[in-house]
mmCIF file of C-alpha atoms in Angstrom:
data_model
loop_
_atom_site.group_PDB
_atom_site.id
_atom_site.type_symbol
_atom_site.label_atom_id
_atom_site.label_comp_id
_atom_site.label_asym_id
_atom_site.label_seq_id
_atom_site.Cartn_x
_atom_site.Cartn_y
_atom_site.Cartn_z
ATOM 1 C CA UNK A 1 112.638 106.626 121.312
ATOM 2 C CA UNK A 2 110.737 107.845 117.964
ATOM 3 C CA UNK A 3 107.790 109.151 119.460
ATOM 4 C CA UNK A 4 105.450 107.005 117.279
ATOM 5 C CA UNK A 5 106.781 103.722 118.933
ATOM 6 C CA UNK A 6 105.980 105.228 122.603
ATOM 7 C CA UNK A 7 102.116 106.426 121.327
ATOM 8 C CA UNK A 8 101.641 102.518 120.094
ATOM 9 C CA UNK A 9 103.735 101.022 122.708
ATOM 10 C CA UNK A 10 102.011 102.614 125.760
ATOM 11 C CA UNK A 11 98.457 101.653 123.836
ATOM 12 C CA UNK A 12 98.993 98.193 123.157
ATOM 13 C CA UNK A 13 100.845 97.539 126.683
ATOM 14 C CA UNK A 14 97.432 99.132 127.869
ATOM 15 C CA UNK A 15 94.963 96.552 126.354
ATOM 16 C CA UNK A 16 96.263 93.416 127.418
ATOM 17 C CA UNK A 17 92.818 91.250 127.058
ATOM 18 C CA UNK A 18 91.339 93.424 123.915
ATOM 19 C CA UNK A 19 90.574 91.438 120.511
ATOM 20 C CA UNK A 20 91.128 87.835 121.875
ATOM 21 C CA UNK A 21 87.499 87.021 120.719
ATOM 22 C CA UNK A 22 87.163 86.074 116.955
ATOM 23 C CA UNK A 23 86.610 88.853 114.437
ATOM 24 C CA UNK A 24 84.378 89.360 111.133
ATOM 25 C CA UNK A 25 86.648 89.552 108.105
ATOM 26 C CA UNK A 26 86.615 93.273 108.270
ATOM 27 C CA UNK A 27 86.850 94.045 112.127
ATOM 28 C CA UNK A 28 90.413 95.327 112.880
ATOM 29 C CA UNK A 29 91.689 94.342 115.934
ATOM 30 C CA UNK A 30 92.894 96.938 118.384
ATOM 31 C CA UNK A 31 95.644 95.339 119.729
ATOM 32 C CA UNK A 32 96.721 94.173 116.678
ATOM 33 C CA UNK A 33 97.090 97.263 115.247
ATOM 34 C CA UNK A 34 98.783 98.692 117.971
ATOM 35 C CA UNK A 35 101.250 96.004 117.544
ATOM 36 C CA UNK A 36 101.726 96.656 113.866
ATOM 37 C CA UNK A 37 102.246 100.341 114.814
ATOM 38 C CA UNK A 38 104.900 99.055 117.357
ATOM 39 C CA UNK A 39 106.265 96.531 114.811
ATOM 40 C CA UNK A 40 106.370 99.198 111.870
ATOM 41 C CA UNK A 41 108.403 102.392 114.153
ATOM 42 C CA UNK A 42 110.101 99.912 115.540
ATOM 43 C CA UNK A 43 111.491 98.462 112.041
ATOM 44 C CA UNK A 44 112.091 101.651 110.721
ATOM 45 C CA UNK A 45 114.251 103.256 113.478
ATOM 46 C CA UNK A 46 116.547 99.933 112.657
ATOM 47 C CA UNK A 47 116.236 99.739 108.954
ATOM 48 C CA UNK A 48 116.198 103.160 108.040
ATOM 49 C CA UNK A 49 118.256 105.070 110.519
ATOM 50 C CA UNK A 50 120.383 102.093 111.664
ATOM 51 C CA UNK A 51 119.281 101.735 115.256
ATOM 52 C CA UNK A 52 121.337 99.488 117.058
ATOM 53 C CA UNK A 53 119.366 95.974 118.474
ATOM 54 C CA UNK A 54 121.738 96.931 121.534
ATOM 55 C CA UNK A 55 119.696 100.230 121.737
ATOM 56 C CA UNK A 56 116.663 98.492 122.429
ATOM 57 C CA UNK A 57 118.212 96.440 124.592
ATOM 58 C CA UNK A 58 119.371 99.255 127.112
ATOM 59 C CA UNK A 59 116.200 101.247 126.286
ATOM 60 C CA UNK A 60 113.766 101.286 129.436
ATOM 61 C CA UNK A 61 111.042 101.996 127.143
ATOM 62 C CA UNK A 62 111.486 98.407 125.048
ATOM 63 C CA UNK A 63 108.195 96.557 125.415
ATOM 64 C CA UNK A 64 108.405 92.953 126.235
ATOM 65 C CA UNK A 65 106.686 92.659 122.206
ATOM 66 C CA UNK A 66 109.711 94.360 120.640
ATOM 67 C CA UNK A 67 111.952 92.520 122.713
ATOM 68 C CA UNK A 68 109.727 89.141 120.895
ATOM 69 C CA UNK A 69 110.959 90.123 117.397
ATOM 70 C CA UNK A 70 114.242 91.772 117.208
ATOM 71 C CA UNK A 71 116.430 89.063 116.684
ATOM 72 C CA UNK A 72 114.214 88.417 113.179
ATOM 73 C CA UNK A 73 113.959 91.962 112.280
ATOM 74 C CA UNK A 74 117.893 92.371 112.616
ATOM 75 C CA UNK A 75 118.063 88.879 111.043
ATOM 76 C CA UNK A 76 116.531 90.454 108.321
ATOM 77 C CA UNK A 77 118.672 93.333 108.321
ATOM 78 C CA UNK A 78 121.609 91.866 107.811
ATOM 79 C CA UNK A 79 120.104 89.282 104.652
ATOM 80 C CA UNK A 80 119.549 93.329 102.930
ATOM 81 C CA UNK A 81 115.524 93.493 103.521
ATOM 82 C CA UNK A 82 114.842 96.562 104.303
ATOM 83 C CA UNK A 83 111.075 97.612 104.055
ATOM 84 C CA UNK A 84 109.636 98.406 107.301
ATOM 85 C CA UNK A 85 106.076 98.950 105.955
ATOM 86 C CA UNK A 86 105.699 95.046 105.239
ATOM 87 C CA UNK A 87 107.667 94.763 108.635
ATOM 88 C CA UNK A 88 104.619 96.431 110.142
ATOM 89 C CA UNK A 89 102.417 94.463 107.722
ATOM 90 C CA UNK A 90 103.231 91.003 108.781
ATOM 91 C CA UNK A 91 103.464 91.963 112.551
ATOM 92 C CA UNK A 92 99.919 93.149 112.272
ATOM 93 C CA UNK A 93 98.693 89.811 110.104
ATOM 94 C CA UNK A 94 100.843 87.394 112.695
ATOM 95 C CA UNK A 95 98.213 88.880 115.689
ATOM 96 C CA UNK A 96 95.093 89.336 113.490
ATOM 97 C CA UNK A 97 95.453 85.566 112.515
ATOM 98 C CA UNK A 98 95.099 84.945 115.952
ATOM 99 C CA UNK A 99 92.472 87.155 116.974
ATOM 100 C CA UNK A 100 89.894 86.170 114.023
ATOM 101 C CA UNK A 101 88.757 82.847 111.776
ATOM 102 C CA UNK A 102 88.731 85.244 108.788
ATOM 103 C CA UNK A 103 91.275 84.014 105.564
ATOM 104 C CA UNK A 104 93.816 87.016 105.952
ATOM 105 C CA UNK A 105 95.279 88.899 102.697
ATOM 106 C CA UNK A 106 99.133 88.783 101.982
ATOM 107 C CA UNK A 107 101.405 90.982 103.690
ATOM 108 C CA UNK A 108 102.103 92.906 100.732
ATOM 109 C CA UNK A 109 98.567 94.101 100.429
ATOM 110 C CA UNK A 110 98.579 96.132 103.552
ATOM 111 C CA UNK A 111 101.792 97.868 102.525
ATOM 112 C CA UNK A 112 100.436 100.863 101.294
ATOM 113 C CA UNK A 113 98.603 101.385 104.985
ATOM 114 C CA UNK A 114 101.996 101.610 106.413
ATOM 115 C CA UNK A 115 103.161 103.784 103.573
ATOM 116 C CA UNK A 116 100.586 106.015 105.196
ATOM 117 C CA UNK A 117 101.979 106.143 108.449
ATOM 118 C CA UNK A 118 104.999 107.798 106.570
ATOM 119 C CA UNK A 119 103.217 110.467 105.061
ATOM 120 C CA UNK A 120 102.487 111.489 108.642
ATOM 121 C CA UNK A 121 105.572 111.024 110.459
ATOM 122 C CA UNK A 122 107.338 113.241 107.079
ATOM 123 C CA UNK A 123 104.410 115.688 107.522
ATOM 124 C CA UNK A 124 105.037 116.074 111.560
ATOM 125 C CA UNK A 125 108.916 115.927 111.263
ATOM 126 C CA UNK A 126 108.651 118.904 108.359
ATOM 127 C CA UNK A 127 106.515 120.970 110.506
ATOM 128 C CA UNK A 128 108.806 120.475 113.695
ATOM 129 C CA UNK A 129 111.589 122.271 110.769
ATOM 130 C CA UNK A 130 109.264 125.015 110.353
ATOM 131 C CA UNK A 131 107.865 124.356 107.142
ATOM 132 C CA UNK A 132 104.477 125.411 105.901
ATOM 133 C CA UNK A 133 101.857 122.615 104.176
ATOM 134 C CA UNK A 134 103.231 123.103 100.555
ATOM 135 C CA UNK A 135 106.815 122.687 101.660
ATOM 136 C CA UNK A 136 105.655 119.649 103.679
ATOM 137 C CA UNK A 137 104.251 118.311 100.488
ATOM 138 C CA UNK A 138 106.817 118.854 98.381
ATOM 139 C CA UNK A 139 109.429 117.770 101.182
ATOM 140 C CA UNK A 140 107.121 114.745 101.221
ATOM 141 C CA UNK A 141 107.627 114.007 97.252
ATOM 142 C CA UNK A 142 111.301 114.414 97.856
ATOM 143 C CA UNK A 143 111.739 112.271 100.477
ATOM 144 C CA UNK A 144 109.148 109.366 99.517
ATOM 145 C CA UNK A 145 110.107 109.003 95.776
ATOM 146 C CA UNK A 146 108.530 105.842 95.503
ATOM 147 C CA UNK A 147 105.010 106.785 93.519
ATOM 148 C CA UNK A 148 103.520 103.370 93.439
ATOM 149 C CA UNK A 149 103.739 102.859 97.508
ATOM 150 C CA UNK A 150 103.134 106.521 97.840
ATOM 151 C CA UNK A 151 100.861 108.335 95.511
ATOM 152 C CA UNK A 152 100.054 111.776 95.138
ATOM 153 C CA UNK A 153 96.493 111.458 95.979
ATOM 154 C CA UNK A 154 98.220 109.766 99.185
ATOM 155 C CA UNK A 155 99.746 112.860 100.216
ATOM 156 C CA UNK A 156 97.202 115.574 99.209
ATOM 157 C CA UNK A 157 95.063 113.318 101.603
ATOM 158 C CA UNK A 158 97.128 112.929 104.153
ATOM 159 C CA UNK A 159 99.532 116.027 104.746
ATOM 160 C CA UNK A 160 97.159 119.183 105.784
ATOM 161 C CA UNK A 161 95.546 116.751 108.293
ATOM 162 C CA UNK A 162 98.648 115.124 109.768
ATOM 163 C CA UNK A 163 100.175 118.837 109.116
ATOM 164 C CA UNK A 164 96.736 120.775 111.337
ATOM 165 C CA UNK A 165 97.251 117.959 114.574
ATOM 166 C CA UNK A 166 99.263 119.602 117.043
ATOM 167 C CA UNK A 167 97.942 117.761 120.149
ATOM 168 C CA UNK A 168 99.905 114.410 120.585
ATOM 169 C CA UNK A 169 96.422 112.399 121.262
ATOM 170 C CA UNK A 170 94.684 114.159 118.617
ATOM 171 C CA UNK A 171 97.389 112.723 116.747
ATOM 172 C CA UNK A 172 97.524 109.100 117.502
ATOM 173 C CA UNK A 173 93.790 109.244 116.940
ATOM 174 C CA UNK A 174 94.128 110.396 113.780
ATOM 175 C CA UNK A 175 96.899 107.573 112.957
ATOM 176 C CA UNK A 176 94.314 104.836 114.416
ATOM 177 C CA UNK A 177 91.705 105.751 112.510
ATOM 178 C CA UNK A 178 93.332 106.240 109.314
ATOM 179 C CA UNK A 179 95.241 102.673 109.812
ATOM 180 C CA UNK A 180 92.188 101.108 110.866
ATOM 181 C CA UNK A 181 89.754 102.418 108.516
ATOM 182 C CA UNK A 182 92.965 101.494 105.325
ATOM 183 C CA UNK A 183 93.162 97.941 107.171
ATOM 184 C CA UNK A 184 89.780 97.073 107.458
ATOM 185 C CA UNK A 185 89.467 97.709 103.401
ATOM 186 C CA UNK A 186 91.822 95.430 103.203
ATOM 187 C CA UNK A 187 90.848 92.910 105.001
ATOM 188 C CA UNK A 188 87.813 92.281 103.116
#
């Protein structure tokens, strides 16, 4: 299992009682964005490198949460929609909406947070390879051509960071606070 889904499944399985009290309009919910973490690996691994829904079926690792929204996200699979980020997006929004009073912004909106989460996971899986931060980066324009969703500023930002974290919870802090400080701009 990609090992971004296990970092934000153990978390959210963790915190079962966190965020049900209402939030202001910028507070991100923990849980919630542990959940779009799950939601967003979770969609990729079945969008993007064709994961079988049978695979998460067998997998002991399968949180009773991914188990709650397969059958939509290979629903959507098959009808050609393919974009994990607003996968994550909407996963995230469903539990915010329930954790706060606050009007929530569209789905599409938040996008570009989960666009961030691939400049990471590109940056870590180049570095696994052996590749130095200017490979990374350039690997990185290669392999997310899409300017508008991911921006060059995006990447100078992001890359040497992701690139310096070598310990795995120095890591998934790094991911939580980058999500959380992206969605809570958003959400105001």
């Amino acid at each position: 299992m990609n090992y971004l889904i296990a970092l934000g499944a153990a978390a959210a399985l963790a915190l079962p009682g966190v965020g049900a009290q209402a939030q202001a309009p910028a507070a991100v919910d923990r849980e919630c964005l542990l959940k779009g973490f799950v939601a967003h690996g979770t969609a990729r691994e079945a969008l993007q490198r064709n994961v079988s829904m049978q695979h998460w079926r067998v997998e002991p690792n399968t949180s009773e949460y991914q188990y709650s929204f397969l059958d939509e996200l290979y629903r959507r699979k098959q009808e050609g929609l393919r974009d994990f980020d607003l996968f994550g997006a909407e996963k995230f929004l469903a539990c915010q909406g329930a954790a706060t009073t606050a009007k929530l912004p569209a789905p599409e909106s938040l996008v570009g947070c989960y666009a961030e989460l691939d400049v990471v996971l590109h940056a870590r899986q180049y570095k696994a390879g052996g590749g130095g931060v200017a490979g990374t980066k350039r690997y990185a324009r290669n392999y997310l051509k899409d300017p508008a969703r991911y921006p060059q500023e995006m990447l100078d930002r992001i890359i040497p960071k992701a690139f310096a974290l070598d310990d795995p919870e120095r890591l998934a802090d790094y991911r939580e606070q980058l999500m959380g400080a992206c969605l809570s701009a958003r959400l105001r």
